[in-house]
Structures are given as structure tokens and as C-alpha cells.
XYZ file of C-alpha atoms in Angstrom:
547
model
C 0.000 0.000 0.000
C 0.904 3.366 -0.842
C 1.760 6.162 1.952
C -1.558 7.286 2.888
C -3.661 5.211 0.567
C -6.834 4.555 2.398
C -7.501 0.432 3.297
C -10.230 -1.073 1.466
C -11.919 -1.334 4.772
C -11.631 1.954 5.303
C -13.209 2.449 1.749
C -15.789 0.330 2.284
C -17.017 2.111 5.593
C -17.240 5.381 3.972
C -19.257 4.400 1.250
C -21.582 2.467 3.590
C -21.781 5.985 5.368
C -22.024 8.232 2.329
C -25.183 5.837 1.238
C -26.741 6.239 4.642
C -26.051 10.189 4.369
C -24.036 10.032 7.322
C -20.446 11.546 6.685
C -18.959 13.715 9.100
C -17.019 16.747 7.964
C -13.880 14.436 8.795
C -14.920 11.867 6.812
C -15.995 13.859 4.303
C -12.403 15.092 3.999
C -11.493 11.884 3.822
C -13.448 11.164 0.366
C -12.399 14.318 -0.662
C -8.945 13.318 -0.703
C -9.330 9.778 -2.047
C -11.107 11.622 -5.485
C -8.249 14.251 -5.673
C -5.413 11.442 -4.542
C -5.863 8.166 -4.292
C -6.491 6.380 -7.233
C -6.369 3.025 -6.638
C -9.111 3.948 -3.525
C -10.962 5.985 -5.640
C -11.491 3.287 -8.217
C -12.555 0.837 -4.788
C -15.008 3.607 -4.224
C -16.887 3.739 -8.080
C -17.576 -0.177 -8.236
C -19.016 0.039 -4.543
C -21.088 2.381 -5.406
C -22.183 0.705 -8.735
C -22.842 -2.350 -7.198
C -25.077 -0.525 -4.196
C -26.908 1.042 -6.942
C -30.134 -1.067 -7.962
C -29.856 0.944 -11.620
C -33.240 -1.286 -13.185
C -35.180 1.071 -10.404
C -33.304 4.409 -10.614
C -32.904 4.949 -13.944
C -37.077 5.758 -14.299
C -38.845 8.969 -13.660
C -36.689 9.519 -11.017
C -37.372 13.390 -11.036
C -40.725 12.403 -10.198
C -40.412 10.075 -7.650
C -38.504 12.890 -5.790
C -40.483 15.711 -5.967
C -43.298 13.336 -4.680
C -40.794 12.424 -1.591
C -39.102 15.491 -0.123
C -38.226 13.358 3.096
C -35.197 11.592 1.245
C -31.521 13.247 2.745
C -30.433 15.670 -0.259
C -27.210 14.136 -0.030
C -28.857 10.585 -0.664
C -30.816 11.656 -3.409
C -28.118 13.429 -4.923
C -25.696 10.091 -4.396
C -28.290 7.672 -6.280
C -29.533 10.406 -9.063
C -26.359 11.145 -10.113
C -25.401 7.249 -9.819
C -28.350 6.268 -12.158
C -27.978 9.358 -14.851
C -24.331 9.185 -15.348
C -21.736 7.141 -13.483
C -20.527 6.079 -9.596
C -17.637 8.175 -9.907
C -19.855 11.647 -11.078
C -22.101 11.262 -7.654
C -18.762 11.058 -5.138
C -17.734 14.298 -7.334
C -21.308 15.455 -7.112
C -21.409 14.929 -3.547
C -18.322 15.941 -1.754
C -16.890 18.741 -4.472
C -20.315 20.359 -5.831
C -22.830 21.458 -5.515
C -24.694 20.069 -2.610
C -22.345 21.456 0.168
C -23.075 20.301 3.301
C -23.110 23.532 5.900
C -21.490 22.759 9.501
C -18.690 25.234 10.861
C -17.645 25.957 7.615
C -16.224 29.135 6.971
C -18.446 32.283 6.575
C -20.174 31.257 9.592
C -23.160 29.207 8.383
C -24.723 26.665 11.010
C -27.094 24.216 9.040
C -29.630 23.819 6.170
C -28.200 23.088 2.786
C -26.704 25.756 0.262
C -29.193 26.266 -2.876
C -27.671 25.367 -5.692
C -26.656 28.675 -8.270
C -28.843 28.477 -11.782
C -25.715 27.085 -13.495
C -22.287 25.947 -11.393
C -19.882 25.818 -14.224
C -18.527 22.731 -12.712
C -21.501 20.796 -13.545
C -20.460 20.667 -17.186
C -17.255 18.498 -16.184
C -16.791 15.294 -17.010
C -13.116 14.292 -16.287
C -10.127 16.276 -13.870
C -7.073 16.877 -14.224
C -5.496 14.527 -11.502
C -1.619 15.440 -12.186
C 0.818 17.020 -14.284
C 4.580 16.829 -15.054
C 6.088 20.246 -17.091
C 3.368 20.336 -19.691
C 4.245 23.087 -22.391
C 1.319 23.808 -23.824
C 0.586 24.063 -27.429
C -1.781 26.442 -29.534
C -3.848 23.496 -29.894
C -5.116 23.168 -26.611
C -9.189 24.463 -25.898
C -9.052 24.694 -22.489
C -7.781 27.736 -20.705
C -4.212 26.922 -19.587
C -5.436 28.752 -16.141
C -8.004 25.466 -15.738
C -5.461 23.138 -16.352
C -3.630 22.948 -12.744
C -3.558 19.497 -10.787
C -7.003 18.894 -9.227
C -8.840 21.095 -11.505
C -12.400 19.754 -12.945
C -12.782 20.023 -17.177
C -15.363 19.646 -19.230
C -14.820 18.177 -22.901
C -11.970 19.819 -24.731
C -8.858 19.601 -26.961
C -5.097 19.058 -24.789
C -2.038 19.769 -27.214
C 1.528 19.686 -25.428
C 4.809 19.596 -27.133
C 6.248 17.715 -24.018
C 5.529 16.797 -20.363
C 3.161 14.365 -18.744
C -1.056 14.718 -18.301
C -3.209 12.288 -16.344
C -6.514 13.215 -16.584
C -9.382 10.525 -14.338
C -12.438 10.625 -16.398
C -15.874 10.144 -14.084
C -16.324 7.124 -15.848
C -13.528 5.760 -13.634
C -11.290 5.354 -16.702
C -7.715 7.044 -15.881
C -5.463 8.025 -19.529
C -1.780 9.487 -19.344
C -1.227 11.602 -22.485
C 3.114 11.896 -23.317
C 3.948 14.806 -25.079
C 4.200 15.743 -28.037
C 0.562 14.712 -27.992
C -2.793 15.929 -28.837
C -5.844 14.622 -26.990
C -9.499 15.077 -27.242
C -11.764 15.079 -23.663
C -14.964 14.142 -25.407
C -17.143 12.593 -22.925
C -16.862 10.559 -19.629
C -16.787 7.604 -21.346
C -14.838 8.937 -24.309
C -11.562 10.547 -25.273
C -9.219 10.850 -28.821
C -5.944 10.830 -29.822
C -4.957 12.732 -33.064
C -1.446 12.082 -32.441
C 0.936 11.295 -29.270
C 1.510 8.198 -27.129
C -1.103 7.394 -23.991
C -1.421 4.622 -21.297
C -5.001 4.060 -20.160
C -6.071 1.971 -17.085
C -9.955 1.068 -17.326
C -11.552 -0.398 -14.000
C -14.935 -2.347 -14.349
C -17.236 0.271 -13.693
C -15.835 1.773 -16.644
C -15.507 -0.867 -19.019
C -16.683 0.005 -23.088
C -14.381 3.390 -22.671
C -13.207 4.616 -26.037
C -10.081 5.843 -27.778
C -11.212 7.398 -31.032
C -8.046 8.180 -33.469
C -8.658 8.863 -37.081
C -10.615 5.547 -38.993
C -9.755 4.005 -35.216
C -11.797 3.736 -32.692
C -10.350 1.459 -29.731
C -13.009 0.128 -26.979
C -11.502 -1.413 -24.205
C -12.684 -4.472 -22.206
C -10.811 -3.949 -19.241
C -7.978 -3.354 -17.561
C -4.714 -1.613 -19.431
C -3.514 -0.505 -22.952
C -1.308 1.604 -24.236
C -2.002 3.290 -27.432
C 0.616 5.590 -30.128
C -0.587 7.571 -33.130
C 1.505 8.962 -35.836
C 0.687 12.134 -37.373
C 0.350 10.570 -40.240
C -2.588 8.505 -38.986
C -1.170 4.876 -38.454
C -0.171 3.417 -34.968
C -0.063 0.793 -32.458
C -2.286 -0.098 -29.920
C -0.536 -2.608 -27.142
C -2.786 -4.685 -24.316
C -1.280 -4.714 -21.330
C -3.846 -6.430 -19.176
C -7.429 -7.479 -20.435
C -8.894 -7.100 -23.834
C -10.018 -4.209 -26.254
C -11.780 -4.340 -29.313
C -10.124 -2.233 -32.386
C -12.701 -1.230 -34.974
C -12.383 1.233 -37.901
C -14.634 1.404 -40.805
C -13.107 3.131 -43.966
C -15.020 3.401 -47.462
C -18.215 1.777 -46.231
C -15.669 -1.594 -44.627
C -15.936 -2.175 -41.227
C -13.517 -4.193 -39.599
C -13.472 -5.446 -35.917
C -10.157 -7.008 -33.969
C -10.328 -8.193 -30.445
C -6.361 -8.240 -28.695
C -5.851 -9.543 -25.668
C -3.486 -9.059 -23.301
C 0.182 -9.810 -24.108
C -0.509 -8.184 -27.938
C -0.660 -5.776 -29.805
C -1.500 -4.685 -33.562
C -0.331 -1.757 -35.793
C -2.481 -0.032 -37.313
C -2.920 1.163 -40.928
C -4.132 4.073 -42.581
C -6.349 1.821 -45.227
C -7.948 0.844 -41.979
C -6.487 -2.602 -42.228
C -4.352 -4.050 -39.027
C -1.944 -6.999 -38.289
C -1.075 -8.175 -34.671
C 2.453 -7.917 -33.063
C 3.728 -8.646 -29.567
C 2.543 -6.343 -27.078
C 5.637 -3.927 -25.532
C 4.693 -2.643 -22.192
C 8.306 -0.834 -22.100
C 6.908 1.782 -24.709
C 4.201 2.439 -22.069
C 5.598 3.191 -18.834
C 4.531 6.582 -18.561
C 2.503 6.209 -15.276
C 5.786 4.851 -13.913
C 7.591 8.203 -15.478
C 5.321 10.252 -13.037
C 5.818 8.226 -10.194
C 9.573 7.725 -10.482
C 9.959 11.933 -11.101
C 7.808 12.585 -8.188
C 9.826 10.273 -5.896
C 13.724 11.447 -6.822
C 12.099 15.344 -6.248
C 11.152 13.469 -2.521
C 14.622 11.776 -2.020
C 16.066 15.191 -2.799
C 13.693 16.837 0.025
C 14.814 13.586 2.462
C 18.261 14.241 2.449
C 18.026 18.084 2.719
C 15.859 17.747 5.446
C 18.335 15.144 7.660
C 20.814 17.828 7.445
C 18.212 20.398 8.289
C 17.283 18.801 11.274
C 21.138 18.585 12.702
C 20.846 22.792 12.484
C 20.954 23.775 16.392
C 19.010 27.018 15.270
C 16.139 25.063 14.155
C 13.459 25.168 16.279
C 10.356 24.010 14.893
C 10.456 21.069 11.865
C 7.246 20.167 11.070
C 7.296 17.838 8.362
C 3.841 16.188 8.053
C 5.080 12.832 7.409
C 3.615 9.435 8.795
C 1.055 10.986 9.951
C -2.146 8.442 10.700
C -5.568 9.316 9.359
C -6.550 8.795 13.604
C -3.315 10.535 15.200
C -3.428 13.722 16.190
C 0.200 14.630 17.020
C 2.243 16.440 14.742
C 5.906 15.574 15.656
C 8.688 18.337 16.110
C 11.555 16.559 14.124
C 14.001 19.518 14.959
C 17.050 17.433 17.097
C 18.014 20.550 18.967
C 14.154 22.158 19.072
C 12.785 22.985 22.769
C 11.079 19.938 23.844
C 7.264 19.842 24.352
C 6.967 21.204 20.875
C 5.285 18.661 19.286
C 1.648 20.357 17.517
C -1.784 19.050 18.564
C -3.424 18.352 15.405
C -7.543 19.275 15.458
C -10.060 18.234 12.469
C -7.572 18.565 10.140
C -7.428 15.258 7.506
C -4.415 13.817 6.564
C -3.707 13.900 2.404
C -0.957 13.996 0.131
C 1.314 16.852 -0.302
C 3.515 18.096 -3.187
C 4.387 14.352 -4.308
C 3.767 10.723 -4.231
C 4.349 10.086 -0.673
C 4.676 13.199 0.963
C 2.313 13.875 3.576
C 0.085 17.120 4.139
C -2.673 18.101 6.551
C -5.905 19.895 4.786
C -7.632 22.965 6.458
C -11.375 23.269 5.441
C -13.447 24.965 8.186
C -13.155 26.958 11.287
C -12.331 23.804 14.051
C -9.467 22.985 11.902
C -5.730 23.866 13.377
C -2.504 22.725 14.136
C -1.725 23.939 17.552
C 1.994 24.677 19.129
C 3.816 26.376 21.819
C 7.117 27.253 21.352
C 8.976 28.901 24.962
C 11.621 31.124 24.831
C 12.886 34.826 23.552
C 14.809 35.343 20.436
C 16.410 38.315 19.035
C 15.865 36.792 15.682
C 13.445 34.597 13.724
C 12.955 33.081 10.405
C 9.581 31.491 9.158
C 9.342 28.928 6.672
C 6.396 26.663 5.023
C 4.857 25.446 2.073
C 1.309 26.029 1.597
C -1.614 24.921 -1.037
C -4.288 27.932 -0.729
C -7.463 26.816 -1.997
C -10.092 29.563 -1.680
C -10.211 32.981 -0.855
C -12.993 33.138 1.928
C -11.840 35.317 5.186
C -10.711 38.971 4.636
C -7.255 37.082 6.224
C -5.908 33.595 6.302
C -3.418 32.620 9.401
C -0.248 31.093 8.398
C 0.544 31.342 12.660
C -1.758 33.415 14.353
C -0.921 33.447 18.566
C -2.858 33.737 21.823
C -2.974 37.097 22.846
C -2.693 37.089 26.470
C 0.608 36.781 26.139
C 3.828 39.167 26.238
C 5.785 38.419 23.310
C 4.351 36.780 19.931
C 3.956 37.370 16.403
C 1.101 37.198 13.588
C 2.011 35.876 10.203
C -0.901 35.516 7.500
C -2.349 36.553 4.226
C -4.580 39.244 3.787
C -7.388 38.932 1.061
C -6.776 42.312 -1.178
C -9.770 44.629 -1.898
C -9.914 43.631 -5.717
C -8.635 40.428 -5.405
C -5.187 38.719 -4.585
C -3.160 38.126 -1.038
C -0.200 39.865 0.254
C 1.179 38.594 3.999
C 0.979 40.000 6.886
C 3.617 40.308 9.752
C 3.149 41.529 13.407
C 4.593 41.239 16.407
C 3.432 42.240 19.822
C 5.584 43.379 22.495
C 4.768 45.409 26.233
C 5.531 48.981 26.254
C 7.372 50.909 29.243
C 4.246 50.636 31.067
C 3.387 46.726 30.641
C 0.666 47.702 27.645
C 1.077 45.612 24.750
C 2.488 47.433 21.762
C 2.095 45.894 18.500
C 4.068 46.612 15.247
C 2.711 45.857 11.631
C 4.706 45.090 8.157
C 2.457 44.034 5.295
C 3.634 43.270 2.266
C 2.319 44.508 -1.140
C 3.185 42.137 -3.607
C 0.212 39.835 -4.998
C 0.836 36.265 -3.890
C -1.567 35.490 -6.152
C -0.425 37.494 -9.451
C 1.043 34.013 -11.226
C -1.958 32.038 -10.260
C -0.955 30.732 -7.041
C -4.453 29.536 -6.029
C -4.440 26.002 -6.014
C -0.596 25.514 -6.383
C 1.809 24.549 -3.741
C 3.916 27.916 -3.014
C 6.951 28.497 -0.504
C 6.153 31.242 1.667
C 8.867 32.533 4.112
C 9.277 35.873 6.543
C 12.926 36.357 8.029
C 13.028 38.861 10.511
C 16.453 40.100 11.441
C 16.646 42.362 14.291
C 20.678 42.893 14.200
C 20.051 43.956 10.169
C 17.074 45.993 11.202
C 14.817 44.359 8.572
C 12.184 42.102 7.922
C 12.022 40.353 4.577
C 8.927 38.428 2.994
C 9.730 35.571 0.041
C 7.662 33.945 -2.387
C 9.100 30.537 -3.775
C 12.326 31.511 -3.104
C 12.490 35.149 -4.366
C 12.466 38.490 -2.464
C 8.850 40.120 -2.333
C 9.377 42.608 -0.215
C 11.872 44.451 2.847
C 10.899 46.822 5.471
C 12.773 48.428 8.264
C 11.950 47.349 12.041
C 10.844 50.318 13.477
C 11.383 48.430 17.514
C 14.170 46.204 17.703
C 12.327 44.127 20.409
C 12.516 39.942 21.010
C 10.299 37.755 19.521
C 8.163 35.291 20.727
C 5.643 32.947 19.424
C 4.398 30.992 22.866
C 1.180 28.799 22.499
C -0.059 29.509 18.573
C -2.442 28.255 15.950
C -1.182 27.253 12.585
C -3.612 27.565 9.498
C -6.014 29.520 12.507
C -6.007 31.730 15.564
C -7.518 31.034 19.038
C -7.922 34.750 20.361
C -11.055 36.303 18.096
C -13.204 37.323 20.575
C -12.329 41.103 20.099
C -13.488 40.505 16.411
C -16.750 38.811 16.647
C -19.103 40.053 14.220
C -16.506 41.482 11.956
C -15.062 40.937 8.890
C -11.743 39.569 10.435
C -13.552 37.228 12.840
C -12.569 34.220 10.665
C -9.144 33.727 9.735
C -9.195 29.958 8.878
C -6.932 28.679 5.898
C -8.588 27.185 2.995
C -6.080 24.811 1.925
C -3.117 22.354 2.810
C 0.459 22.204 4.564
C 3.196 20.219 4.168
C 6.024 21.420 5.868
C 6.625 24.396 8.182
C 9.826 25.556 9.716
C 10.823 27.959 12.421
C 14.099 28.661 12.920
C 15.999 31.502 15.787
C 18.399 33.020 13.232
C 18.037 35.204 10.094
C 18.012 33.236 7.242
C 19.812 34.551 4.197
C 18.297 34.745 0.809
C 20.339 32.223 -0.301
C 19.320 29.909 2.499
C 15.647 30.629 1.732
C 15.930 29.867 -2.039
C 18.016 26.739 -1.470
C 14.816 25.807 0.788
C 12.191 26.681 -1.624
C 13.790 25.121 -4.865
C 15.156 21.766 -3.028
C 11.781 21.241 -1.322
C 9.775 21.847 -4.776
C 8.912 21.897 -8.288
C 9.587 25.839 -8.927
């Protein structure tokens, strides 16, 4: 099993809770990140769901039978509707991404009911997402705004050209197709995709058994499981079974012609329309094994920076999210020299990947979620480190660290929604004045975070405030975003703190600022009781990502 890949027990209880309509907002996290991460789960998930689903009595007037029974959960009918109209995979989207949001402590305050659906939710026209990517260049070709075309993001039917790189895209039919560049690939349908030129590998559970590869006079229907498929721009290829069977059929000047391979061949294919089997060749067809193996030397690279990391006696605070248990809720301080008691107390948050295949992350979705931390001590210095996956903009600010206030010494450091739209950060720290009042010092930062499309990407976020330079400096994956002088060369402290919250918001209730929770994930966050140079920071940022 996978790091983090949820147990087919574990599978199977959700889905007998998401029939019943009984998910918690954990375990709603928890299918959340099996559609966004988890293939092999996800796939678990579909047939469960296609087998629970008595189709011969759905598939009526079901409209009708609902409006004459009101009393069914929404989030039942909505499961079984959407599981008799299109596919098992469509009604987990349906459910857990949009539209039929179920309201608990979610941000914005809300406390029950159900959110009423807009007129049209543009997401409703998808039919397949974009589950990773490796260095596409995309090519004039391609339909589909480049801005929709981040990991996670849902499409609807389209055209995908790119001279190189690596797309997987997980159809709701439950059919999963890697597309190598140079390549040019058609989303046509759920069920339904074609290649006018380009090599692909395609994995087709049960549930999703009949899905088509359409390519010129070709059209390729597979039987279940694996295949991998290359055009030519010239028309002709080769279509190799790697598991199963497919059916190759192409029909050319009124002949129709029909070929069933099974696994272990292959057959090239003509332009006539004509074909003649060869040995299959899974070599030419490793591509999911491309992504994989580039996802896990970027890890090894982040392992062995991070065991000398940890040796730094300056380091205070590694948090590193990894091994975490879907049921623990300690977040281990992996700093050797840190302060001990430092360890975090993890609350609500789920556990899901991070930036790569095996790198663990903790998701923040609504206002009980936090990571909280105390960290003693007085320091003339102080460096701040993490990477961060922002998801939505839904507070006027988002805590990175936000602190108790009944303190004497501790910082603030988040992100401040921009009137507009965009983020810049926010710094503070408080400090008592000659008469024991607390005195508090601000330095914001006007650069948009969110200028190159940062929402929805992993970004390296750092603050390095250096009292003996008199400055404090904010960085953006790795680059300088902004410097300001210290105007009180005071110590620092952080004490007991919130990550990706705060706990002291009583002074803002009713406000604008009365919710600061972070939409998003973490996967690593460092505090450290020096100044960091830029150097430092950008070695961090570049080792510890894809920039």
C-alpha cells in the first residue's frame, strides 16, 4: 500500500456511510482526498457504489419520484440520481466537491440547512479532472484555458495539445489516460476521449468498461484493464494490451472491420484501416511509472536536505507532516536541537498527500481545523518557513501562525485577502511597552501572492526577521517580495499559537476579520531563531519543490 492510501476497509465504511447520508465533515475530507489522490481507492469507491446502486429502479422517472418524496436526505438523493444518470464516480464528485455542500462550521459562519444550488455551477459541465501534471508546455492546440489546467482542476470536454511533459486526466467514468507529449488529446465525454497524435497509457476499471479511444478511422473500446495506445501524425499506430482485452474497430469506405487483442498483444495499425497483430511492448508504455519515479527522486532530494536540516541547532520548529495516521493527532517536532514539548496538537484537520507521491500534508477546510503549538523562549531573531496549497479565498485574512494574545511576546504571520482580489502577507509582532501595555508593530507586504496564479498551487512562503540587520524580509518561492525596516528592535516570541487559525477572536466577533481559517493544505513548516539569508531561503524553496 501506498503512503496514505486509504484500506479497502476503510473504503468500504465510507461508502456504507455516504449511502446512509451520514459523513462527518472528517470523513468527508477523507473522500475528498481519495477523489483528488488516491487512485487506486478511488477506483474501490466507483464499483461500490455501482454495485449498491439497484440501476433497473433508478434509472425511471426519477425526477418524479422525488419531488413526490421530499423526506429523502439531499445528499442521498443526490448520491443515487447522479449514480443512475451518469456514473458512480460523477455522484462522489457530485457529492463531496459540488454542488450540494453540506453547511457545519464551515467558513463564513453558516450553522445548518443546505446551500441552494446557483442556476448554473460551471462545474456541472465536467466530465473528467485533471489529476496530475509533469512540465506540460502547452501548445496552440489546446481548448481549455491553460489557467483550468492545474492538478485537481475539474474540465469539461476539450482539446489538450503539449509539445512535451506528462497529463493524467481521471475521467468520471472511472477510466484514468496518461497523455506523453508531443501529444494531442481530445476530452470528449466521460466515457470517451481521442488521440490525433501522441503516445497514452489508459487503465480502465470495471465500472468503466466500453471506454473509447477514437483516433482517425480508429476507434479502440476497451474491455478492461490496461492498454497503451501511439498515433503517428500521419494517422497509423499501435495499440498494445497490457492487461485485459479491447476491441479495435475502424470502418473506412463503407468496410468495417473489428479485432479483439488480448493481453500480451498488440497490432499496428494502418491508414487503409487494415491491421496486423504484433507482440505487445509494455516498455513503450511506462509513462505512469515516469510520473511516479519523477515525483519520488524530487522526494529523495527533500529527504536528504531535510536530515541535514534537522542537525541545524538554530532550528526550532520542523514540522514535516510525514507518517502521519488518518486517527493521530500529534504532529511531531523533528528539529534534534528544538525545545522539547513542541510537538503540535493536530484538530479536524485530515491527513492527504502533499507536493508528491508520498509526501504527507494536513488539509484545512473549516473553522475547528488547526494545528496547535507552543514554542517557549525569547529570540532576538526569527525566520519562518512553510509550504502552503491555498485553496479559496474566503476570510478577509488567512493565518499562516496566528498566537494567543494574552501573552507578552508573539507574532502574527498571514495573508490578507486584497480589496480587488489577490493576497499579500501579513507580519506583526506584539511586544509590552514601558508601562506593561502591549504594543504591536505591523509590516504588510504589497506584492500579490496570487499574481502568477498561485491559487491552487503549492507555493513556498517565508518571513525572516532580522533584528541585528534591522529588517524584515517576505519571500515567495524563493524570491524576495518585499523588505521593510523594524521600526522596535524588540525579542520575539511565538508561545502557544495556531497554525492555518487563531484562538484569540473574541475582540473581532461580528466582523469581517472574525474568521481567519486557511482554505487549503500544509506540508512542511519551519521555524528557525536566526536570520536566514536569501540564499538559504531559495536553497529551501527550490530543493523542497517543483519551482
Amino acid at each position: 500500500m501506498k503512503p496514505h492510501e486509504t484500506t479497502d476497509r476503510r473504503v468500504d465504511h465510507l461508502v456504507e456511510r455516504l449511502k446512509d447520508d451520514a459523513l462527518s465533515e472528517s470523513e468527508l475530507a477523507e473522500v475528498r482526498d481519495i477523489i483528488r489522490n488516491q487512485p487506486q481507492a478511488r477506483r474501490r469507491m466507483v464499483r461500490l457504489l455501482y454495485l449498491a446502486a439497484d440501476l433497473r429502479d433508478v434509472v425511471g422517472n426519477w425526477h418524479g419520484r422525488m419531488v413526490s418524496k421530499p423526506n429523502v436526505p439531499i445528499m442521498q438523493r443526490a448520491v443515487w440520481t447522479a449514480v443512475g444518470g451518469l456514473a458512480a464516480t460523477a455522484a462522489v464528485f457530485l457529492l463531496v466537491m459540488q454542488p450540494w455542500n453540506r453547511v457545519g462550521p464551515e467558513v463564513g459562519g453558516a450553522t445548518g440547512g443546505v446551500v441552494e444550488a446557483a442556476a448554473h455551477d460551471p462545474d456541472s459541465d465536467a466530465i473528467a479532472v485533471i489529476a496530475r501534471v509533469r512540465d506540460p508546455k502547452w501548445m496552440e492546440g489546446t481548448t481549455i484555458p491553460e489557467s483550468q489546467l492545474e492538478q485537481g482542476a475539474l474540465v469539461g470536454a476539450g482539446t489538450l495539445e503539449i509539445e512535451s511533459g506528462l497529463v493524467q486526466i481521471d475521467f468520471y467514468s472511472g477510466a484514468t489516460v496518461i497523455v506523453e507529449g508531443p501529444a494531442k488529446f481530445g476530452i470528449v465525454e466521460s466515457g470517451r476521449g481521442s488521440l490525433e497524435h501522441g503516445n497514452l497509457w489508459a487503465h480502465v476499471p470495471p465500472p468503466a468498461r466500453g471506454f473509447q479511444i477514437e483516433s482517425g478511422v480508429f476507434n479502440v473500446v476497451d474491455l478492461g484493464t490496461e492498454f497503451g495506445m501511439k498515433i503517428r501524425p500521419d494517422g497509423t499506430g499501435e495499440v498494445h494490451v497490457l492487461d485485459g482485452e479491447v476491441k479495435v474497430v475502424s470502418e473506412k469506405a463503407g468496410t468495417k472491420r473489428e479485432r479483439m487483442i488480448e493481453k500480451g498483444h498488440g497490432a499496428v495499425l494502418l491508414a487503409d484501416g487494415g491491421s496486423h497483430e504484433i507482440p505487445a511492448r509494455p516498455e513503450m508504455f511506462a509513462i505512469s511509472g515516469k510520473l511516479d519515479v519523477e515525483e519520488m527522486e524530487r522526494f529523495s532530494k527533500w529527504q536528504d536536505f531535510q536530515t541535514t536540516l534537522r542537525k541545524d541547532p538554530d532550528l526550532l520548529i520542523d514540522y514535516d507532516f510525514q507518517d502521519l495516521s488518518l486517527w493521530g493527532r500529534t504532529l511531531p517536532n523533528m528539529a534534534e536541537y528544538g525545545p522539547s514539548d513542541t510537538n503540535g496538537a493536530i484538530v479536524g484537520c485530515g491527513v492527504t498527500e502533499g507536493r508528491w507521491l508520498g509526501k504527507g500534508a494536513l488539509e484545512f477546510r473549516n473553522s475547528s481545523h488547526r494545528v496547535r503549538v507552543n514554542v517557549p523562549g525569547r529570540y532576538d531573531s526569527l525566520t519562518l518557513a512553510c509550504w502552503v496549497r491555498l485553496d479559496a479565498q474566503k476570510s478577509a485574512e488567512m493565518a499562516l501562525l496566528h498566537p494567543e494574545t494574552n501573552q507578552e511576546f508573539f507574532v502574527h504571520w498571514g495573508l490578507v485577502n486584497i480589496q480587488g482580489g489577490g493576497m499579500h502577507v501579513h507580519f506583526a509582532h506584539s511586544f509590552p511597552d514601558e508601562d506593561g501595555e502591549e504594543l504591536r508593530r505591523h509590516y504588510h507586504c504589497d506584492w500579490n501572492l496570487l499574481r502568477n496564479g498561485s491559487l491552487g498551487k503549492w507555493m513556498h512562503l517565508a518571513v525572516v526577521f532580522d533584528n541585528a540587520a534591522g529588517r524584515i524580509s517576505h519571500y515567495q518561492n524563493g524570491e524576495l517580495i518585499g523588505v521593510s525596516e523594524i521600526v522596535d528592535k524588540k525579542p520575539l516570541g511565538i508561545g502557544i499559537s495556531d497554525i492555518g487559525n487563531w484562538p484569540s477572536h473574541e475582540w473581532a466577533k461580528g466582523t469581517i476579520w472574525e474568521v481567519r481559517i486557511l482554505i487549503g493544505a500544509i506540508d512542511e513548516f519551519l521555524i528557525l531563531k536566526r536570520a536566514w539569508s536569501q540564499d538559504e531561503v531559495r536553497a529551501h524553496a527550490e530543493l523542497g519543490g517543483d519551482l
